[in-house]
Amino acid sequence: MQINETMNAAFNDQITMELQAAHNYLAMGAWFEAAGFSGMAAWMHAQSAEETVHAMKFYQFVLDRDGTVALGALSAPSAEFDSVVSVFENGLTQERAVSASINNLYGLAMEQKDFASLPLLDWFVTEQIEEEATFSQILDDLALADGAAQPMLFLDRELGARGAVAE
Ligand code: FEO
């Protein structure tokens, strides 16, 4: 079923939002690398790659439904952060914004009776629960570590394991 113009435009905005998230996580990865946290940098690189996969899911969906992909402009991400904690706080804020956007897309699909979009959006609703939970868990771990060298090193190694798997 061909996608209507309203849904097409909303999906295009979501593609851009996911690519912006990829862009932002890449910048966070660079900050971690420069700060000496190579494991956290690898984790952010994996997270950035995952956001590109998210963008491509919407991209392919629009094309499969005879829509038009129109990419929006990306803005320059922050390159400076106050602390390791502030980077992950920034990430959690971003994930909450993405969750709200997916929620709005779901509402729009219902309003437009665009039921063909619901299986894809269901996937994203579940994914966003996981995304927010992951960032919250890391922030909890960082709060426990409280900046002490040994737990921070352990966390960096642990998060780096994800990067190694994703690469
Ligand atoms: Fe694709 Fe992390 O939201």
PDB file of C-alpha atoms and ligand atoms in Angstrom:
ATOM      1  CA  MET A   1       0.000   0.000   0.000  1.00  0.00           C
ATOM      2  CA  GLN A   2       1.474   3.334  -1.054  1.00  0.00           C
ATOM      3  CA  ILE A   3       2.416   5.599   1.818  1.00  0.00           C
ATOM      4  CA  ASN A   4       0.482   8.885   1.980  1.00  0.00           C
ATOM      5  CA  GLU A   5       2.182  12.295   1.948  1.00  0.00           C
ATOM      6  CA  THR A   6       1.640  12.988   5.635  1.00  0.00           C
ATOM      7  CA  MET A   7       3.207   9.716   6.724  1.00  0.00           C
ATOM      8  CA  ASN A   8       5.954  10.022   4.121  1.00  0.00           C
ATOM      9  CA  ALA A   9       6.964  13.445   5.477  1.00  0.00           C
ATOM     10  CA  ALA A  10       6.896  12.191   9.076  1.00  0.00           C
ATOM     11  CA  PHE A  11       9.064   9.171   8.187  1.00  0.00           C
ATOM     12  CA  ASN A  12      11.526  11.444   6.392  1.00  0.00           C
ATOM     13  CA  ASP A  13      11.817  13.533   9.564  1.00  0.00           C
ATOM     14  CA  GLN A  14      12.458  10.339  11.522  1.00  0.00           C
ATOM     15  CA  ILE A  15      15.189   9.242   9.101  1.00  0.00           C
ATOM     16  CA  THR A  16      16.908  12.590   9.666  1.00  0.00           C
ATOM     17  CA  MET A  17      16.497  12.282  13.441  1.00  0.00           C
ATOM     18  CA  GLU A  18      18.143   8.829  13.438  1.00  0.00           C
ATOM     19  CA  LEU A  19      21.007  10.107  11.278  1.00  0.00           C
ATOM     20  CA  GLN A  20      21.414  13.081  13.621  1.00  0.00           C
ATOM     21  CA  ALA A  21      21.637  10.616  16.507  1.00  0.00           C
ATOM     22  CA  ALA A  22      24.336   8.675  14.602  1.00  0.00           C
ATOM     23  CA  HIS A  23      26.205  11.952  14.044  1.00  0.00           C
ATOM     24  CA  ASN A  24      25.939  12.922  17.722  1.00  0.00           C
ATOM     25  CA  TYR A  25      27.143   9.523  18.975  1.00  0.00           C
ATOM     26  CA  LEU A  26      30.110   9.683  16.630  1.00  0.00           C
ATOM     27  CA  ALA A  27      31.092  13.035  18.170  1.00  0.00           C
ATOM     28  CA  MET A  28      30.726  11.503  21.645  1.00  0.00           C
ATOM     29  CA  GLY A  29      32.978   8.647  20.529  1.00  0.00           C
ATOM     30  CA  ALA A  30      35.634  11.132  19.457  1.00  0.00           C
ATOM     31  CA  TRP A  31      35.416  12.887  22.829  1.00  0.00           C
ATOM     32  CA  PHE A  32      35.851   9.560  24.674  1.00  0.00           C
ATOM     33  CA  GLU A  33      38.809   8.618  22.506  1.00  0.00           C
ATOM     34  CA  ALA A  34      40.501  11.950  23.223  1.00  0.00           C
ATOM     35  CA  ALA A  35      39.743  11.585  26.944  1.00  0.00           C
ATOM     36  CA  GLY A  36      41.442   8.167  27.047  1.00  0.00           C
ATOM     37  CA  PHE A  37      38.327   6.010  27.360  1.00  0.00           C
ATOM     38  CA  SER A  38      38.795   3.793  24.329  1.00  0.00           C
ATOM     39  CA  GLY A  39      36.165   1.267  25.458  1.00  0.00           C
ATOM     40  CA  MET A  40      33.487   3.935  25.774  1.00  0.00           C
ATOM     41  CA  ALA A  41      34.596   5.345  22.424  1.00  0.00           C
ATOM     42  CA  ALA A  42      34.084   1.906  20.831  1.00  0.00           C
ATOM     43  CA  TRP A  43      30.671   1.671  22.503  1.00  0.00           C
ATOM     44  CA  MET A  44      29.665   5.030  21.016  1.00  0.00           C
ATOM     45  CA  HIS A  45      30.921   4.005  17.581  1.00  0.00           C
ATOM     46  CA  ALA A  46      28.729   0.888  17.803  1.00  0.00           C
ATOM     47  CA  GLN A  47      25.810   3.039  18.968  1.00  0.00           C
ATOM     48  CA  SER A  48      26.325   5.397  16.043  1.00  0.00           C
ATOM     49  CA  ALA A  49      26.342   2.478  13.606  1.00  0.00           C
ATOM     50  CA  GLU A  50      23.123   1.189  15.181  1.00  0.00           C
ATOM     51  CA  GLU A  51      21.445   4.559  14.600  1.00  0.00           C
ATOM     52  CA  THR A  52      22.410   4.388  10.937  1.00  0.00           C
ATOM     53  CA  VAL A  53      20.735   0.970  10.803  1.00  0.00           C
ATOM     54  CA  HIS A  54      17.619   2.547  12.352  1.00  0.00           C
ATOM     55  CA  ALA A  55      17.630   5.300   9.719  1.00  0.00           C
ATOM     56  CA  MET A  56      17.967   2.682   6.991  1.00  0.00           C
ATOM     57  CA  LYS A  57      14.981   0.718   8.313  1.00  0.00           C
ATOM     58  CA  PHE A  58      12.763   3.788   7.800  1.00  0.00           C
ATOM     59  CA  TYR A  59      14.520   4.645   4.530  1.00  0.00           C
ATOM     60  CA  GLN A  60      13.867   1.206   3.055  1.00  0.00           C
ATOM     61  CA  PHE A  61      10.295   1.199   4.373  1.00  0.00           C
ATOM     62  CA  VAL A  62       9.480   4.504   2.619  1.00  0.00           C
ATOM     63  CA  LEU A  63      10.961   3.212  -0.632  1.00  0.00           C
ATOM     64  CA  ASP A  64       9.169  -0.135  -0.347  1.00  0.00           C
ATOM     65  CA  ARG A  65       5.880   1.749  -0.078  1.00  0.00           C
ATOM     66  CA  ASP A  66       6.540   3.856  -3.166  1.00  0.00           C
ATOM     67  CA  GLY A  67       7.316   6.945  -1.135  1.00  0.00           C
ATOM     68  CA  THR A  68      10.058   9.525  -1.629  1.00  0.00           C
ATOM     69  CA  VAL A  69      13.082   9.742   0.616  1.00  0.00           C
ATOM     70  CA  ALA A  70      14.039  13.374   1.242  1.00  0.00           C
ATOM     71  CA  LEU A  71      16.880  13.741   3.718  1.00  0.00           C
ATOM     72  CA  GLY A  72      17.022  16.765   6.002  1.00  0.00           C
ATOM     73  CA  ALA A  73      20.101  18.723   7.056  1.00  0.00           C
ATOM     74  CA  LEU A  74      22.118  17.590  10.072  1.00  0.00           C
ATOM     75  CA  SER A  75      23.393  20.020  12.670  1.00  0.00           C
ATOM     76  CA  ALA A  76      26.912  19.998  14.085  1.00  0.00           C
ATOM     77  CA  PRO A  77      27.055  17.924  17.281  1.00  0.00           C
ATOM     78  CA  SER A  78      28.673  19.200  20.469  1.00  0.00           C
ATOM     79  CA  ALA A  79      32.350  18.347  20.566  1.00  0.00           C
ATOM     80  CA  GLU A  80      32.863  19.369  24.187  1.00  0.00           C
ATOM     81  CA  PHE A  81      31.409  17.673  27.238  1.00  0.00           C
ATOM     82  CA  ASP A  82      31.892  18.343  30.938  1.00  0.00           C
ATOM     83  CA  SER A  83      32.384  14.743  32.026  1.00  0.00           C
ATOM     84  CA  VAL A  84      31.836  11.076  31.189  1.00  0.00           C
ATOM     85  CA  VAL A  85      28.521  11.265  33.032  1.00  0.00           C
ATOM     86  CA  SER A  86      27.365  14.285  31.027  1.00  0.00           C
ATOM     87  CA  VAL A  87      27.993  12.435  27.756  1.00  0.00           C
ATOM     88  CA  PHE A  88      25.721   9.567  28.785  1.00  0.00           C
ATOM     89  CA  GLU A  89      23.147  12.000  30.204  1.00  0.00           C
ATOM     90  CA  ASN A  90      23.151  13.697  26.833  1.00  0.00           C
ATOM     91  CA  GLY A  91      22.629  10.301  25.189  1.00  0.00           C
ATOM     92  CA  LEU A  92      19.702   9.455  27.476  1.00  0.00           C
ATOM     93  CA  THR A  93      18.060  12.812  26.695  1.00  0.00           C
ATOM     94  CA  GLN A  94      18.458  12.067  23.018  1.00  0.00           C
ATOM     95  CA  GLU A  95      16.944   8.602  23.379  1.00  0.00           C
ATOM     96  CA  ARG A  96      13.958  10.024  25.243  1.00  0.00           C
ATOM     97  CA  ALA A  97      13.411  12.507  22.404  1.00  0.00           C
ATOM     98  CA  VAL A  98      13.555   9.646  19.882  1.00  0.00           C
ATOM     99  CA  SER A  99      11.047   7.646  21.954  1.00  0.00           C
ATOM    100  CA  ALA A 100       8.679  10.643  21.983  1.00  0.00           C
ATOM    101  CA  SER A 101       9.059  10.987  18.240  1.00  0.00           C
ATOM    102  CA  ILE A 102       8.283   7.285  17.670  1.00  0.00           C
ATOM    103  CA  ASN A 103       5.265   7.702  19.922  1.00  0.00           C
ATOM    104  CA  ASN A 104       4.061  10.625  17.807  1.00  0.00           C
ATOM    105  CA  LEU A 105       4.597   8.608  14.629  1.00  0.00           C
ATOM    106  CA  TYR A 106       2.508   5.811  16.105  1.00  0.00           C
ATOM    107  CA  GLY A 107      -0.270   8.258  16.967  1.00  0.00           C
ATOM    108  CA  LEU A 108      -0.136   9.736  13.479  1.00  0.00           C
ATOM    109  CA  ALA A 109      -0.295   6.287  11.874  1.00  0.00           C
ATOM    110  CA  MET A 110      -3.413   5.498  13.912  1.00  0.00           C
ATOM    111  CA  GLU A 111      -4.990   8.824  13.021  1.00  0.00           C
ATOM    112  CA  GLN A 112      -4.222   8.293   9.332  1.00  0.00           C
ATOM    113  CA  LYS A 113      -5.355   4.652   9.472  1.00  0.00           C
ATOM    114  CA  ASP A 114      -1.937   3.762   8.103  1.00  0.00           C
ATOM    115  CA  PHE A 115      -1.935   0.319   9.683  1.00  0.00           C
ATOM    116  CA  ALA A 116       0.810  -0.887   7.337  1.00  0.00           C
ATOM    117  CA  SER A 117       3.278   1.202   9.378  1.00  0.00           C
ATOM    118  CA  LEU A 118       2.409  -0.375  12.709  1.00  0.00           C
ATOM    119  CA  PRO A 119       4.623  -3.498  12.612  1.00  0.00           C
ATOM    120  CA  LEU A 120       7.698  -1.323  11.940  1.00  0.00           C
ATOM    121  CA  LEU A 121       6.684   1.179  14.615  1.00  0.00           C
ATOM    122  CA  ASP A 122       6.017  -1.652  17.084  1.00  0.00           C
ATOM    123  CA  TRP A 123       9.609  -2.754  16.577  1.00  0.00           C
ATOM    124  CA  PHE A 124      10.828   0.752  17.341  1.00  0.00           C
ATOM    125  CA  VAL A 125       8.632   1.101  20.441  1.00  0.00           C
ATOM    126  CA  THR A 126      10.301  -2.022  21.867  1.00  0.00           C
ATOM    127  CA  GLU A 127      13.748  -0.897  20.722  1.00  0.00           C
ATOM    128  CA  GLN A 128      13.366   2.463  22.474  1.00  0.00           C
ATOM    129  CA  ILE A 129      12.552   0.774  25.787  1.00  0.00           C
ATOM    130  CA  GLU A 130      15.861  -1.065  25.452  1.00  0.00           C
ATOM    131  CA  GLU A 131      17.771   2.049  24.359  1.00  0.00           C
ATOM    132  CA  GLU A 132      16.603   4.120  27.322  1.00  0.00           C
ATOM    133  CA  ALA A 133      17.190   1.249  29.749  1.00  0.00           C
ATOM    134  CA  THR A 134      20.746   0.792  28.473  1.00  0.00           C
ATOM    135  CA  PHE A 135      21.661   4.447  28.986  1.00  0.00           C
ATOM    136  CA  SER A 136      19.992   4.481  32.412  1.00  0.00           C
ATOM    137  CA  GLN A 137      21.955   1.383  33.461  1.00  0.00           C
ATOM    138  CA  ILE A 138      25.244   2.943  32.389  1.00  0.00           C
ATOM    139  CA  LEU A 139      24.386   6.112  34.324  1.00  0.00           C
ATOM    140  CA  ASP A 140      23.589   3.984  37.405  1.00  0.00           C
ATOM    141  CA  ASP A 141      26.939   2.216  37.050  1.00  0.00           C
ATOM    142  CA  LEU A 142      28.734   5.555  36.678  1.00  0.00           C
ATOM    143  CA  ALA A 143      27.019   6.867  39.799  1.00  0.00           C
ATOM    144  CA  LEU A 144      28.270   3.825  41.723  1.00  0.00           C
ATOM    145  CA  ALA A 145      31.785   4.238  40.330  1.00  0.00           C
ATOM    146  CA  ASP A 146      31.721   7.880  41.424  1.00  0.00           C
ATOM    147  CA  GLY A 147      34.739   8.689  39.276  1.00  0.00           C
ATOM    148  CA  ALA A 148      37.113   6.285  41.073  1.00  0.00           C
ATOM    149  CA  ALA A 149      39.886   5.045  38.782  1.00  0.00           C
ATOM    150  CA  GLN A 150      39.438   1.292  39.195  1.00  0.00           C
ATOM    151  CA  PRO A 151      35.664   1.066  38.606  1.00  0.00           C
ATOM    152  CA  MET A 152      35.946   3.571  35.742  1.00  0.00           C
ATOM    153  CA  LEU A 153      38.601   1.414  34.102  1.00  0.00           C
ATOM    154  CA  PHE A 154      36.408  -1.654  34.606  1.00  0.00           C
ATOM    155  CA  LEU A 155      33.411   0.128  33.064  1.00  0.00           C
ATOM    156  CA  ASP A 156      35.490   1.311  30.128  1.00  0.00           C
ATOM    157  CA  ARG A 157      36.637  -2.279  29.475  1.00  0.00           C
ATOM    158  CA  GLU A 158      33.099  -3.624  29.867  1.00  0.00           C
ATOM    159  CA  LEU A 159      31.553  -1.094  27.473  1.00  0.00           C
ATOM    160  CA  GLY A 160      34.412  -1.658  25.053  1.00  0.00           C
ATOM    161  CA  ALA A 161      33.377  -5.309  24.756  1.00  0.00           C
ATOM    162  CA  ARG A 162      30.201  -4.186  22.976  1.00  0.00           C
ATOM    163  CA  GLY A 163      32.238  -2.179  20.502  1.00  0.00           C
ATOM    164  CA  ALA A 164      34.392  -5.188  19.766  1.00  0.00           C
ATOM    165  CA  VAL A 165      31.308  -7.324  19.049  1.00  0.00           C
ATOM    166  CA  ALA A 166      29.660  -4.684  16.858  1.00  0.00           C
ATOM    167  CA  GLU A 167      32.759  -4.132  14.754  1.00  0.00           C
TER     168      GLU A 167
HETATM  169 FE1  FEO B   1      17.406   5.051  16.956  1.00  0.00          FE
HETATM  170 FE2  FEO B   1      18.689   5.228  19.679  1.00  0.00          FE
HETATM  171  O1  FEO B   1      17.259   5.697  18.604  1.00  0.00           O
END
